[in-house]
Amino acid sequence: MWPFKSKSASGAAFAEDAPSPVYVSERTCILDEDDGTLSVIIAFIFLVVVFIICHLIYRGTQRENAIERKRRAWQLGKGLLNPHREVGLLGLIEKIFVDPFVPASLENFVLFIFFLWFVFTITMGITRYYRKIWAVEMMGQHGIFNYISFLFFGCKGKDLTTVIYTHPIPEHSPFISDPQSTQKRDVDVDSFIMFHITAAMAWLFLGFIQIYLAKDGWSSNPVEQNKVHRVFGCFAILGLIAHVFFATRIAYHDPMNQIQLIQINYLGMCVEVTVLCYYGIMYAVAARNEQDKGKKHYLKRMHRYRMVTCWIQGIFGSGAIRVTFWFLWMVGHFFSPVWRARIDRGACQSASRPERGQQLGSAESCWVPVALNLSLTNLLTTWLIWILFHLSEFTESDRASFIARLKQSILAVVFTIAAVPILYYWSGLELPIKIVLWPLSLISRMQCLWDLYVTFENRVLVRATRLTRFYHGRPFGNPEEQNEHAD
């Protein structure tokens, strides 16, 4: 079957519950197919324009200054790749996809992430409040493009409801004893998602506040600033604990019937975030007990890097996964319904039907688009951490671990994309492909566990002097570094 849709091809079947409104104009659309195609084209044009503008700004009058700042940052322990020498393919990737998007400060970076991730996620809660159902909505990502398509070109917007997980839930849910009841299942899913999304939004907000105000946002007095930062950090950690607990709970109980490969990927994220948080806390404790100014400064910077990475990793379900979901949703629009279900998890999960023994929004037969979504999400998160390398100090072991993760992320995306057509034409290869995807999905998780073992083995956080050998080969108390970053 030809993968691209014909003029008669309709979208993937959606659940019978009331879909979100589609904007219709009395004017004639400029395209032959008035099915939301124009809004998707406008969205892609917008992304390309943003990409070009960032490159033009970077390559304009500030380019030489930007390169000099990059070299200067390397001398101070920032930046993933050495700008003084050729670095091959990774250097080319960094030049095209990373350098033009590095913001002026870490505070601007986390503010940008927080704003977008909040807008992309809150629409799910709004849908639950007004429509009494749990569904994945694209209003935050795609709503503006639907409006542009409708107001300026008279074209219908694309349906913004992609996956519906439950039927309308009563305001006061009665006790249901039958475990096979559809209403019982909806009430259970309501509980799982409600606690999960609430805890995730709490960590998104608390983590953002803690990072954004970490430098001097609480007080101009350094002593008072450190005290408030430490106290508020306890609340942020409680938010993280709640987020990890409810994320582990929903991944373990698996109300959407994911395969074990996907479950382990979600659970691995919880383990990785826990390890990063442990690292961050230990660096903070070591910095508080350290008397040497140079070592204290270094330990505080390592604490910041670990906790920002923990925040980015922990909120991947609040924004990063929704960005890649949106991208695949738009790409799938140009394919036939059969191929679309192998690219867009929303189209696949929305095709679940009770007569097949599947629950609403079930993902039991959608592991390929879900794996593709998660692979791209991991790559997007890796890209964000790559930008973080230009804004925060790190150790040589961090650098080696990240480069390994970067290569694994790229390989996983390439392999998963290749698996889509392979499984369509040769479905018998499903088991071998799953066997290959298992280690690809777990390499980065195993890397963080190995780092944790090395930490315990060498006691590098207890014996702070051992950290010297990780810091680009430079000793603590570098006068240039201290003057540059004096608190």
Short mmCIF file of C-alpha atoms in Angstrom, two decimals:
data_model
loop_
_atom_site.label_atom_id
_atom_site.label_comp_id
_atom_site.label_asym_id
_atom_site.label_seq_id
_atom_site.Cartn_x
_atom_site.Cartn_y
_atom_site.Cartn_z
CA MET A 1 0.00 0.00 0.00
CA TRP A 2 1.24 3.45 -0.88
CA PRO A 3 2.17 5.11 2.44
CA PHE A 4 0.98 8.61 1.55
CA LYS A 5 -2.71 9.33 1.79
CA SER A 6 -4.91 9.82 -1.24
CA LYS A 7 -7.55 12.53 -1.54
CA SER A 8 -10.20 10.15 -0.25
CA ALA A 9 -8.20 9.02 2.76
CA SER A 10 -9.67 10.11 6.03
CA GLY A 11 -7.98 10.54 9.36
CA ALA A 12 -7.48 7.71 11.83
CA ALA A 13 -10.60 6.61 13.65
CA PHE A 14 -11.14 8.50 16.86
CA ALA A 15 -13.04 7.45 19.90
CA GLU A 16 -16.76 8.04 19.72
CA ASP A 17 -16.72 10.47 22.63
CA ALA A 18 -17.31 14.06 21.59
CA PRO A 19 -14.16 15.33 19.84
CA SER A 20 -12.80 18.80 20.36
CA PRO A 21 -14.32 21.54 18.17
CA VAL A 22 -12.97 21.90 14.65
CA TYR A 23 -12.97 25.43 13.27
CA VAL A 24 -14.98 25.78 10.07
CA SER A 25 -15.19 28.84 7.87
CA GLU A 26 -17.81 29.81 5.31
CA ARG A 27 -15.03 30.81 2.95
CA THR A 28 -13.51 28.31 0.56
CA CYS A 29 -10.19 26.86 1.66
CA ILE A 30 -7.25 27.52 -0.64
CA LEU A 31 -6.41 23.79 -0.59
CA ASP A 32 -8.37 21.03 -2.26
CA GLU A 33 -8.41 19.01 0.95
CA ASP A 34 -9.89 20.99 3.81
CA ASP A 35 -8.91 18.54 6.54
CA GLY A 36 -6.47 20.59 8.58
CA THR A 37 -3.57 20.14 6.17
CA LEU A 38 -2.92 23.87 5.89
CA SER A 39 -2.53 24.28 9.65
CA VAL A 40 0.08 21.51 9.64
CA ILE A 41 1.96 23.15 6.75
CA ILE A 42 1.91 26.49 8.59
CA ALA A 43 3.30 24.80 11.72
CA PHE A 44 6.19 23.27 9.76
CA ILE A 45 6.92 26.62 8.09
CA PHE A 46 6.97 28.25 11.54
CA LEU A 47 9.51 25.72 12.86
CA VAL A 48 11.75 26.20 9.82
CA VAL A 49 11.57 30.00 10.14
CA VAL A 50 12.52 29.83 13.84
CA PHE A 51 15.44 27.56 12.97
CA ILE A 52 16.68 29.96 10.25
CA ILE A 53 16.26 33.07 12.43
CA CYS A 54 18.30 31.52 15.24
CA HIS A 55 21.07 30.71 12.78
CA LEU A 56 20.99 34.19 11.25
CA ILE A 57 21.27 35.78 14.68
CA TYR A 58 24.14 33.48 15.63
CA ARG A 59 25.97 33.99 12.32
CA GLY A 60 25.40 37.75 12.23
CA THR A 61 27.39 40.48 13.86
CA GLN A 62 27.62 38.52 17.11
CA ARG A 63 29.08 35.36 15.58
CA GLU A 64 32.72 36.13 16.34
CA ASN A 65 31.82 37.15 19.88
CA ALA A 66 29.79 33.97 20.28
CA ILE A 67 32.72 31.83 19.18
CA GLU A 68 35.04 33.69 21.52
CA ARG A 69 32.58 33.23 24.38
CA LYS A 70 32.44 29.53 23.57
CA ARG A 71 36.24 29.27 23.79
CA ARG A 72 36.24 31.28 26.99
CA ALA A 73 33.54 29.04 28.45
CA TRP A 74 35.65 25.97 27.65
CA GLN A 75 38.50 27.40 29.68
CA LEU A 76 36.08 27.76 32.59
CA GLY A 77 34.80 24.19 32.41
CA LYS A 78 31.76 24.65 30.15
CA GLY A 79 30.92 23.25 26.72
CA LEU A 80 30.76 19.65 25.58
CA LEU A 81 33.35 19.75 22.77
CA ASN A 82 36.72 21.49 22.65
CA PRO A 83 36.31 24.50 20.30
CA HIS A 84 40.09 24.72 19.72
CA ARG A 85 40.26 21.58 17.59
CA GLU A 86 38.29 19.65 14.99
CA VAL A 87 35.76 17.34 16.56
CA GLY A 88 34.29 15.58 13.52
CA LEU A 89 30.61 14.70 13.20
CA LEU A 90 29.69 15.70 16.74
CA GLY A 91 31.24 19.11 16.13
CA LEU A 92 29.15 19.54 12.97
CA ILE A 93 25.97 18.52 14.83
CA GLU A 94 26.77 20.96 17.63
CA LYS A 95 27.43 23.77 15.17
CA ILE A 96 24.09 23.27 13.37
CA PHE A 97 21.69 22.14 16.10
CA VAL A 98 23.11 23.38 19.42
CA ASP A 99 25.23 26.55 19.23
CA PRO A 100 22.56 28.81 17.67
CA PHE A 101 20.06 27.86 20.38
CA VAL A 102 22.17 28.42 23.50
CA PRO A 103 20.48 31.21 25.55
CA ALA A 104 22.29 33.98 27.39
CA SER A 105 21.91 32.43 30.83
CA LEU A 106 20.78 29.34 32.68
CA GLU A 107 17.84 31.31 34.10
CA ASN A 108 16.55 32.14 30.61
CA PHE A 109 16.98 28.50 29.64
CA VAL A 110 14.84 27.08 32.46
CA LEU A 111 12.26 29.88 32.05
CA PHE A 112 11.80 28.95 28.39
CA ILE A 113 11.43 25.26 29.20
CA PHE A 114 9.02 25.90 32.07
CA PHE A 115 6.73 28.16 30.04
CA LEU A 116 6.43 25.80 27.06
CA TRP A 117 6.13 22.63 29.12
CA PHE A 118 3.45 24.21 31.32
CA VAL A 119 1.37 25.36 28.33
CA PHE A 120 1.67 21.98 26.63
CA THR A 121 0.62 20.04 29.74
CA ILE A 122 -2.07 22.16 31.39
CA THR A 123 -4.48 21.60 28.49
CA MET A 124 -4.88 17.99 29.62
CA GLY A 125 -6.13 19.14 33.03
CA ILE A 126 -8.42 21.73 31.41
CA THR A 127 -9.97 19.00 29.28
CA ARG A 128 -10.60 16.89 32.39
CA TYR A 129 -12.26 19.81 34.16
CA TYR A 130 -14.59 20.90 31.36
CA ARG A 131 -15.24 17.72 29.36
CA LYS A 132 -14.94 15.22 32.25
CA ILE A 133 -12.60 12.99 30.26
CA TRP A 134 -8.87 12.38 30.15
CA ALA A 135 -7.48 13.04 26.68
CA VAL A 136 -4.30 14.26 25.04
CA GLU A 137 -4.98 17.68 23.54
CA MET A 138 -2.82 19.62 21.07
CA MET A 139 -4.29 23.04 21.89
CA GLY A 140 -1.06 24.26 23.48
CA GLN A 141 1.10 23.10 20.57
CA HIS A 142 -1.17 23.48 17.55
CA GLY A 143 -4.09 25.69 18.51
CA ILE A 144 -2.49 28.89 17.21
CA PHE A 145 -1.88 27.31 13.81
CA ASN A 146 -5.52 26.21 13.58
CA TYR A 147 -6.60 29.80 14.23
CA ILE A 148 -4.21 31.17 11.60
CA SER A 149 -5.46 28.64 9.06
CA PHE A 150 -9.07 29.57 9.81
CA LEU A 151 -8.79 33.36 10.12
CA PHE A 152 -6.50 34.10 7.18
CA PHE A 153 -7.16 31.27 4.73
CA GLY A 154 -10.67 30.02 5.56
CA CYS A 155 -9.48 26.45 6.13
CA LYS A 156 -10.71 24.02 8.72
CA GLY A 157 -8.36 23.32 11.60
CA LYS A 158 -7.05 19.91 12.56
CA ASP A 159 -8.87 18.05 15.33
CA LEU A 160 -6.84 18.78 18.47
CA THR A 161 -7.96 15.73 20.46
CA THR A 162 -5.52 12.94 19.67
CA VAL A 163 -6.08 10.22 22.28
CA ILE A 164 -9.12 9.80 24.56
CA TYR A 165 -8.35 7.64 27.59
CA THR A 166 -11.70 7.57 29.38
CA HIS A 167 -15.42 7.97 28.88
CA PRO A 168 -17.04 10.94 30.68
CA ILE A 169 -16.45 10.45 34.40
CA PRO A 170 -19.27 11.27 36.86
CA GLU A 171 -18.57 14.08 39.27
CA HIS A 172 -19.25 11.75 42.20
CA SER A 173 -18.02 8.34 41.09
CA PRO A 174 -20.03 5.51 42.71
CA PHE A 175 -18.36 2.47 44.23
CA ILE A 176 -18.05 -0.22 41.55
CA SER A 177 -17.25 -3.76 42.60
CA ASP A 178 -17.09 -5.37 39.15
CA PRO A 179 -13.40 -5.26 38.10
CA GLN A 180 -14.41 -5.80 34.45
CA SER A 181 -16.71 -2.78 34.38
CA THR A 182 -15.81 -0.07 31.89
CA GLN A 183 -16.84 2.57 34.39
CA LYS A 184 -14.60 0.95 37.02
CA ARG A 185 -11.69 1.13 34.62
CA ASP A 186 -12.41 4.80 33.85
CA VAL A 187 -12.52 5.67 37.56
CA ASP A 188 -9.19 3.88 38.13
CA VAL A 189 -7.56 5.66 35.17
CA ASP A 190 -8.93 8.95 36.49
CA SER A 191 -7.16 8.34 39.79
CA PHE A 192 -3.88 7.28 38.17
CA ILE A 193 -3.67 10.25 35.80
CA MET A 194 -4.99 12.80 38.31
CA PHE A 195 -2.27 12.10 40.88
CA HIS A 196 0.41 11.65 38.23
CA ILE A 197 -0.22 14.93 36.40
CA THR A 198 -0.66 16.89 39.67
CA ALA A 199 2.67 15.65 41.06
CA ALA A 200 4.39 16.26 37.70
CA MET A 201 3.15 19.85 37.53
CA ALA A 202 4.24 20.38 41.14
CA TRP A 203 7.79 19.22 40.32
CA LEU A 204 7.80 21.30 37.13
CA PHE A 205 6.90 24.45 39.09
CA LEU A 206 8.92 23.87 42.27
CA GLY A 207 12.01 22.78 40.37
CA PHE A 208 11.79 25.81 38.11
CA ILE A 209 11.48 28.24 41.04
CA GLN A 210 14.40 26.60 42.84
CA ILE A 211 16.69 26.83 39.80
CA TYR A 212 15.54 30.25 38.57
CA LEU A 213 16.08 31.91 41.95
CA ALA A 214 19.16 29.90 42.94
CA LYS A 215 21.75 32.57 42.16
CA ASP A 216 20.45 35.66 43.95
CA GLY A 217 16.69 35.62 43.50
CA TRP A 218 15.75 35.15 47.15
CA SER A 219 17.95 37.76 48.80
CA SER A 220 20.92 40.03 48.09
CA ASN A 221 22.46 38.76 51.32
CA PRO A 222 24.51 35.61 50.47
CA VAL A 223 23.89 34.02 53.87
CA GLU A 224 20.14 34.60 53.68
CA GLN A 225 20.09 33.51 50.03
CA ASN A 226 21.75 30.17 50.83
CA LYS A 227 19.44 29.59 53.78
CA VAL A 228 16.23 30.21 51.81
CA HIS A 229 17.54 28.20 48.87
CA ARG A 230 18.21 25.27 51.17
CA VAL A 231 14.78 25.46 52.86
CA PHE A 232 12.84 25.81 49.60
CA GLY A 233 14.94 22.99 48.17
CA CYS A 234 13.35 20.66 50.73
CA PHE A 235 9.92 21.49 49.32
CA ALA A 236 11.21 20.96 45.78
CA ILE A 237 12.59 17.54 46.76
CA LEU A 238 9.20 16.61 48.25
CA GLY A 239 7.64 17.52 44.91
CA LEU A 240 10.17 15.31 43.13
CA ILE A 241 9.52 12.40 45.52
CA ALA A 242 5.77 12.68 44.85
CA HIS A 243 6.39 12.87 41.10
CA VAL A 244 8.66 9.81 41.06
CA PHE A 245 6.24 7.85 43.27
CA PHE A 246 3.17 8.47 41.13
CA ALA A 247 5.11 8.04 37.89
CA THR A 248 6.38 4.67 39.16
CA ARG A 249 2.83 3.80 40.25
CA ILE A 250 1.26 4.48 36.87
CA ALA A 251 4.13 2.78 35.01
CA TYR A 252 3.84 -0.33 37.22
CA HIS A 253 0.04 -0.67 37.08
CA ASP A 254 0.07 0.25 33.38
CA PRO A 255 -3.58 1.25 32.79
CA MET A 256 -2.87 1.79 29.08
CA ASN A 257 -1.59 -1.78 28.54
CA GLN A 258 1.90 -0.92 27.34
CA ILE A 259 4.32 -3.71 26.53
CA GLN A 260 7.11 -4.40 29.03
CA LEU A 261 9.69 -2.64 26.83
CA ILE A 262 7.80 0.63 27.26
CA GLN A 263 7.09 0.05 30.96
CA ILE A 264 10.79 -0.49 31.69
CA ASN A 265 11.65 2.68 29.80
CA TYR A 266 9.31 4.71 32.02
CA LEU A 267 10.55 2.98 35.18
CA GLY A 268 14.13 3.58 34.07
CA MET A 269 13.42 7.29 33.93
CA CYS A 270 12.29 7.17 37.57
CA VAL A 271 15.51 5.38 38.56
CA GLU A 272 17.66 7.83 36.59
CA VAL A 273 16.00 10.88 38.14
CA THR A 274 16.44 9.38 41.62
CA VAL A 275 20.15 8.81 41.00
CA LEU A 276 20.64 12.35 39.70
CA CYS A 277 18.83 13.76 42.72
CA TYR A 278 21.07 11.70 45.02
CA TYR A 279 24.15 13.08 43.29
CA GLY A 280 22.86 16.62 43.60
CA ILE A 281 22.08 16.31 47.31
CA MET A 282 25.47 14.77 48.08
CA TYR A 283 27.28 17.58 46.28
CA ALA A 284 25.22 20.13 48.24
CA VAL A 285 26.08 18.43 51.55
CA ALA A 286 29.76 18.24 50.62
CA ALA A 287 29.76 21.93 49.62
CA ARG A 288 28.16 22.96 52.91
CA ASN A 289 30.79 21.09 54.94
CA GLU A 290 33.75 22.22 52.81
CA GLN A 291 35.91 25.06 54.13
CA ASP A 292 38.20 25.60 51.13
CA LYS A 293 36.73 28.32 48.91
CA GLY A 294 37.80 26.77 45.62
CA LYS A 295 36.47 23.32 46.47
CA LYS A 296 33.26 24.80 47.88
CA HIS A 297 32.64 26.75 44.68
CA TYR A 298 33.27 23.67 42.54
CA LEU A 299 30.96 21.43 44.59
CA LYS A 300 28.17 24.01 44.40
CA ARG A 301 28.49 24.13 40.62
CA MET A 302 28.36 20.34 40.41
CA HIS A 303 25.25 20.42 42.60
CA ARG A 304 23.63 22.86 40.19
CA TYR A 305 24.46 20.78 37.11
CA ARG A 306 23.07 17.58 38.69
CA MET A 307 19.82 19.17 39.87
CA VAL A 308 19.12 21.00 36.59
CA THR A 309 19.71 17.74 34.72
CA CYS A 310 17.41 15.98 37.20
CA TRP A 311 14.72 18.60 36.54
CA ILE A 312 15.02 18.29 32.76
CA GLN A 313 14.95 14.49 32.91
CA GLY A 314 12.09 14.39 35.40
CA ILE A 315 9.73 16.58 33.38
CA PHE A 316 10.22 14.87 30.03
CA GLY A 317 6.60 13.68 30.25
CA SER A 318 5.38 17.23 30.88
CA GLY A 319 6.74 18.70 27.69
CA ALA A 320 9.41 16.88 25.72
CA ILE A 321 7.20 13.87 25.03
CA ARG A 322 4.39 16.21 23.97
CA VAL A 323 6.65 18.07 21.55
CA THR A 324 7.69 14.85 19.80
CA PHE A 325 4.09 13.57 19.99
CA TRP A 326 3.00 16.75 18.20
CA PHE A 327 5.74 16.39 15.58
CA LEU A 328 4.82 12.77 14.78
CA TRP A 329 1.12 13.73 14.82
CA MET A 330 1.82 16.32 12.08
CA VAL A 331 4.07 14.00 10.06
CA GLY A 332 1.46 11.23 10.23
CA HIS A 333 -1.15 13.59 8.77
CA PHE A 334 0.45 13.23 5.33
CA PHE A 335 0.31 9.42 5.38
CA SER A 336 -2.49 6.96 4.79
CA PRO A 337 -4.43 5.79 7.87
CA VAL A 338 -2.59 2.45 7.95
CA TRP A 339 0.87 4.04 7.92
CA ARG A 340 -0.25 6.86 10.17
CA ALA A 341 -1.07 4.34 12.91
CA ARG A 342 2.57 3.20 12.76
CA ILE A 343 3.94 6.72 13.12
CA ASP A 344 1.43 8.58 15.28
CA ARG A 345 0.62 6.85 18.57
CA GLY A 346 -2.51 9.00 18.84
CA ALA A 347 -3.94 7.56 15.64
CA CYS A 348 -3.08 4.04 16.78
CA GLN A 349 -4.42 4.32 20.34
CA SER A 350 -7.57 6.07 19.14
CA ALA A 351 -8.32 3.09 16.91
CA SER A 352 -8.79 0.76 19.91
CA ARG A 353 -12.26 -0.78 20.03
CA PRO A 354 -14.16 -2.73 22.71
CA GLU A 355 -15.16 -5.38 20.18
CA ARG A 356 -11.48 -6.27 19.89
CA GLY A 357 -11.25 -6.67 23.64
CA GLN A 358 -9.31 -3.40 23.96
CA GLN A 359 -9.97 -0.59 26.39
CA LEU A 360 -10.39 3.00 25.28
CA GLY A 361 -6.97 4.49 24.46
CA SER A 362 -5.24 1.13 24.84
CA ALA A 363 -1.64 0.98 23.59
CA GLU A 364 -1.21 -2.80 23.62
CA SER A 365 -0.94 -2.96 19.81
CA CYS A 366 0.81 0.42 19.46
CA TRP A 367 4.28 -0.30 20.78
CA VAL A 368 6.00 0.78 17.54
CA PRO A 369 4.70 4.41 17.46
CA VAL A 370 5.10 4.62 21.26
CA ALA A 371 8.72 3.43 21.00
CA LEU A 372 9.30 5.96 18.20
CA ASN A 373 7.78 8.70 20.36
CA LEU A 374 9.97 7.77 23.34
CA SER A 375 13.13 7.54 21.22
CA LEU A 376 12.59 11.03 19.83
CA THR A 377 11.74 12.29 23.33
CA ASN A 378 15.00 10.89 24.69
CA LEU A 379 16.86 12.61 21.85
CA LEU A 380 15.11 15.92 22.55
CA THR A 381 15.95 15.66 26.26
CA THR A 382 19.56 14.88 25.33
CA TRP A 383 19.59 18.01 23.14
CA LEU A 384 18.41 20.12 26.09
CA ILE A 385 21.15 18.69 28.32
CA TRP A 386 23.66 19.40 25.53
CA ILE A 387 22.62 23.05 25.70
CA LEU A 388 23.00 22.85 29.48
CA PHE A 389 26.65 21.87 28.98
CA HIS A 390 27.20 25.37 27.59
CA LEU A 391 25.62 26.99 30.65
CA SER A 392 27.01 25.01 33.58
CA GLU A 393 30.25 23.36 34.71
CA PHE A 394 30.58 19.59 34.73
CA THR A 395 33.13 16.82 35.26
CA GLU A 396 35.06 14.84 32.69
CA SER A 397 33.09 11.73 33.71
CA ASP A 398 29.87 13.68 32.99
CA ARG A 399 31.18 14.56 29.56
CA ALA A 400 32.11 10.96 28.71
CA SER A 401 28.79 9.65 30.03
CA PHE A 402 26.82 12.23 28.05
CA ILE A 403 28.62 11.54 24.76
CA ALA A 404 27.84 7.85 25.20
CA ARG A 405 24.20 8.72 25.84
CA LEU A 406 24.12 11.04 22.83
CA LYS A 407 25.35 8.32 20.49
CA GLN A 408 22.88 5.84 21.98
CA SER A 409 20.00 8.29 21.52
CA ILE A 410 20.83 8.92 17.87
CA LEU A 411 21.22 5.18 17.22
CA ALA A 412 17.89 4.40 18.92
CA VAL A 413 16.03 6.98 16.81
CA VAL A 414 17.59 5.74 13.55
CA PHE A 415 16.83 2.11 14.41
CA THR A 416 13.24 2.83 15.49
CA ILE A 417 12.51 4.85 12.35
CA ALA A 418 13.92 2.00 10.24
CA ALA A 419 11.74 -0.49 12.14
CA VAL A 420 8.50 1.21 11.02
CA PRO A 421 8.61 0.10 7.35
CA ILE A 422 10.38 -3.16 8.21
CA LEU A 423 7.55 -4.29 10.51
CA TYR A 424 4.94 -3.23 7.96
CA TYR A 425 6.34 -5.50 5.26
CA TRP A 426 7.86 -8.22 7.47
CA SER A 427 5.80 -8.51 10.66
CA GLY A 428 7.65 -11.70 11.59
CA LEU A 429 10.68 -9.60 12.55
CA GLU A 430 8.86 -8.06 15.51
CA LEU A 431 10.61 -10.19 18.13
CA PRO A 432 14.19 -9.59 16.85
CA ILE A 433 13.51 -5.84 16.68
CA LYS A 434 12.21 -5.86 20.26
CA ILE A 435 15.32 -7.72 21.37
CA VAL A 436 17.53 -5.03 19.81
CA LEU A 437 15.44 -2.16 21.21
CA TRP A 438 15.65 -3.45 24.79
CA PRO A 439 19.37 -2.70 25.31
CA LEU A 440 19.12 0.52 23.27
CA SER A 441 16.38 1.73 25.62
CA LEU A 442 18.33 0.84 28.75
CA ILE A 443 21.91 1.88 27.96
CA SER A 444 21.54 5.41 29.33
CA ARG A 445 19.74 4.08 32.41
CA MET A 446 22.49 1.50 33.02
CA GLN A 447 25.08 4.24 32.55
CA CYS A 448 23.64 6.26 35.43
CA LEU A 449 23.58 3.13 37.63
CA TRP A 450 27.21 2.45 36.78
CA ASP A 451 28.11 6.03 37.69
CA LEU A 452 26.31 5.52 41.01
CA TYR A 453 28.34 2.38 41.69
CA VAL A 454 31.58 4.23 40.90
CA THR A 455 30.52 6.99 43.28
CA PHE A 456 30.04 4.54 46.13
CA GLU A 457 33.21 2.64 45.26
CA ASN A 458 35.50 5.66 45.14
CA ARG A 459 33.60 7.74 47.72
CA VAL A 460 34.28 10.81 45.59
CA LEU A 461 31.60 12.83 47.32
CA VAL A 462 32.92 12.00 50.78
CA ARG A 463 36.56 12.60 49.93
CA ALA A 464 36.17 15.87 48.05
CA THR A 465 39.85 16.04 47.15
CA ARG A 466 39.41 13.13 44.76
CA LEU A 467 37.18 15.30 42.59
CA THR A 468 40.24 17.21 41.40
CA ARG A 469 41.07 14.64 38.74
CA PHE A 470 37.62 14.98 37.15
CA TYR A 471 37.72 18.73 36.62
CA HIS A 472 39.42 18.99 33.19
CA GLY A 473 42.73 18.15 34.89
CA ARG A 474 42.77 21.53 36.70
CA PRO A 475 43.18 21.84 40.49
CA PHE A 476 40.62 23.42 42.77
CA GLY A 477 40.90 27.10 43.53
CA ASN A 478 41.91 28.20 40.02
CA PRO A 479 42.17 32.02 40.53
CA GLU A 480 40.74 32.76 37.07
CA GLU A 481 37.77 30.50 37.73
CA GLN A 482 37.15 31.92 41.20
CA ASN A 483 37.16 35.50 39.95
CA GLU A 484 34.87 34.64 37.06
CA HIS A 485 32.28 32.88 39.19
CA ALA A 486 32.60 34.56 42.56
CA ASP A 487 29.26 34.35 44.37
#
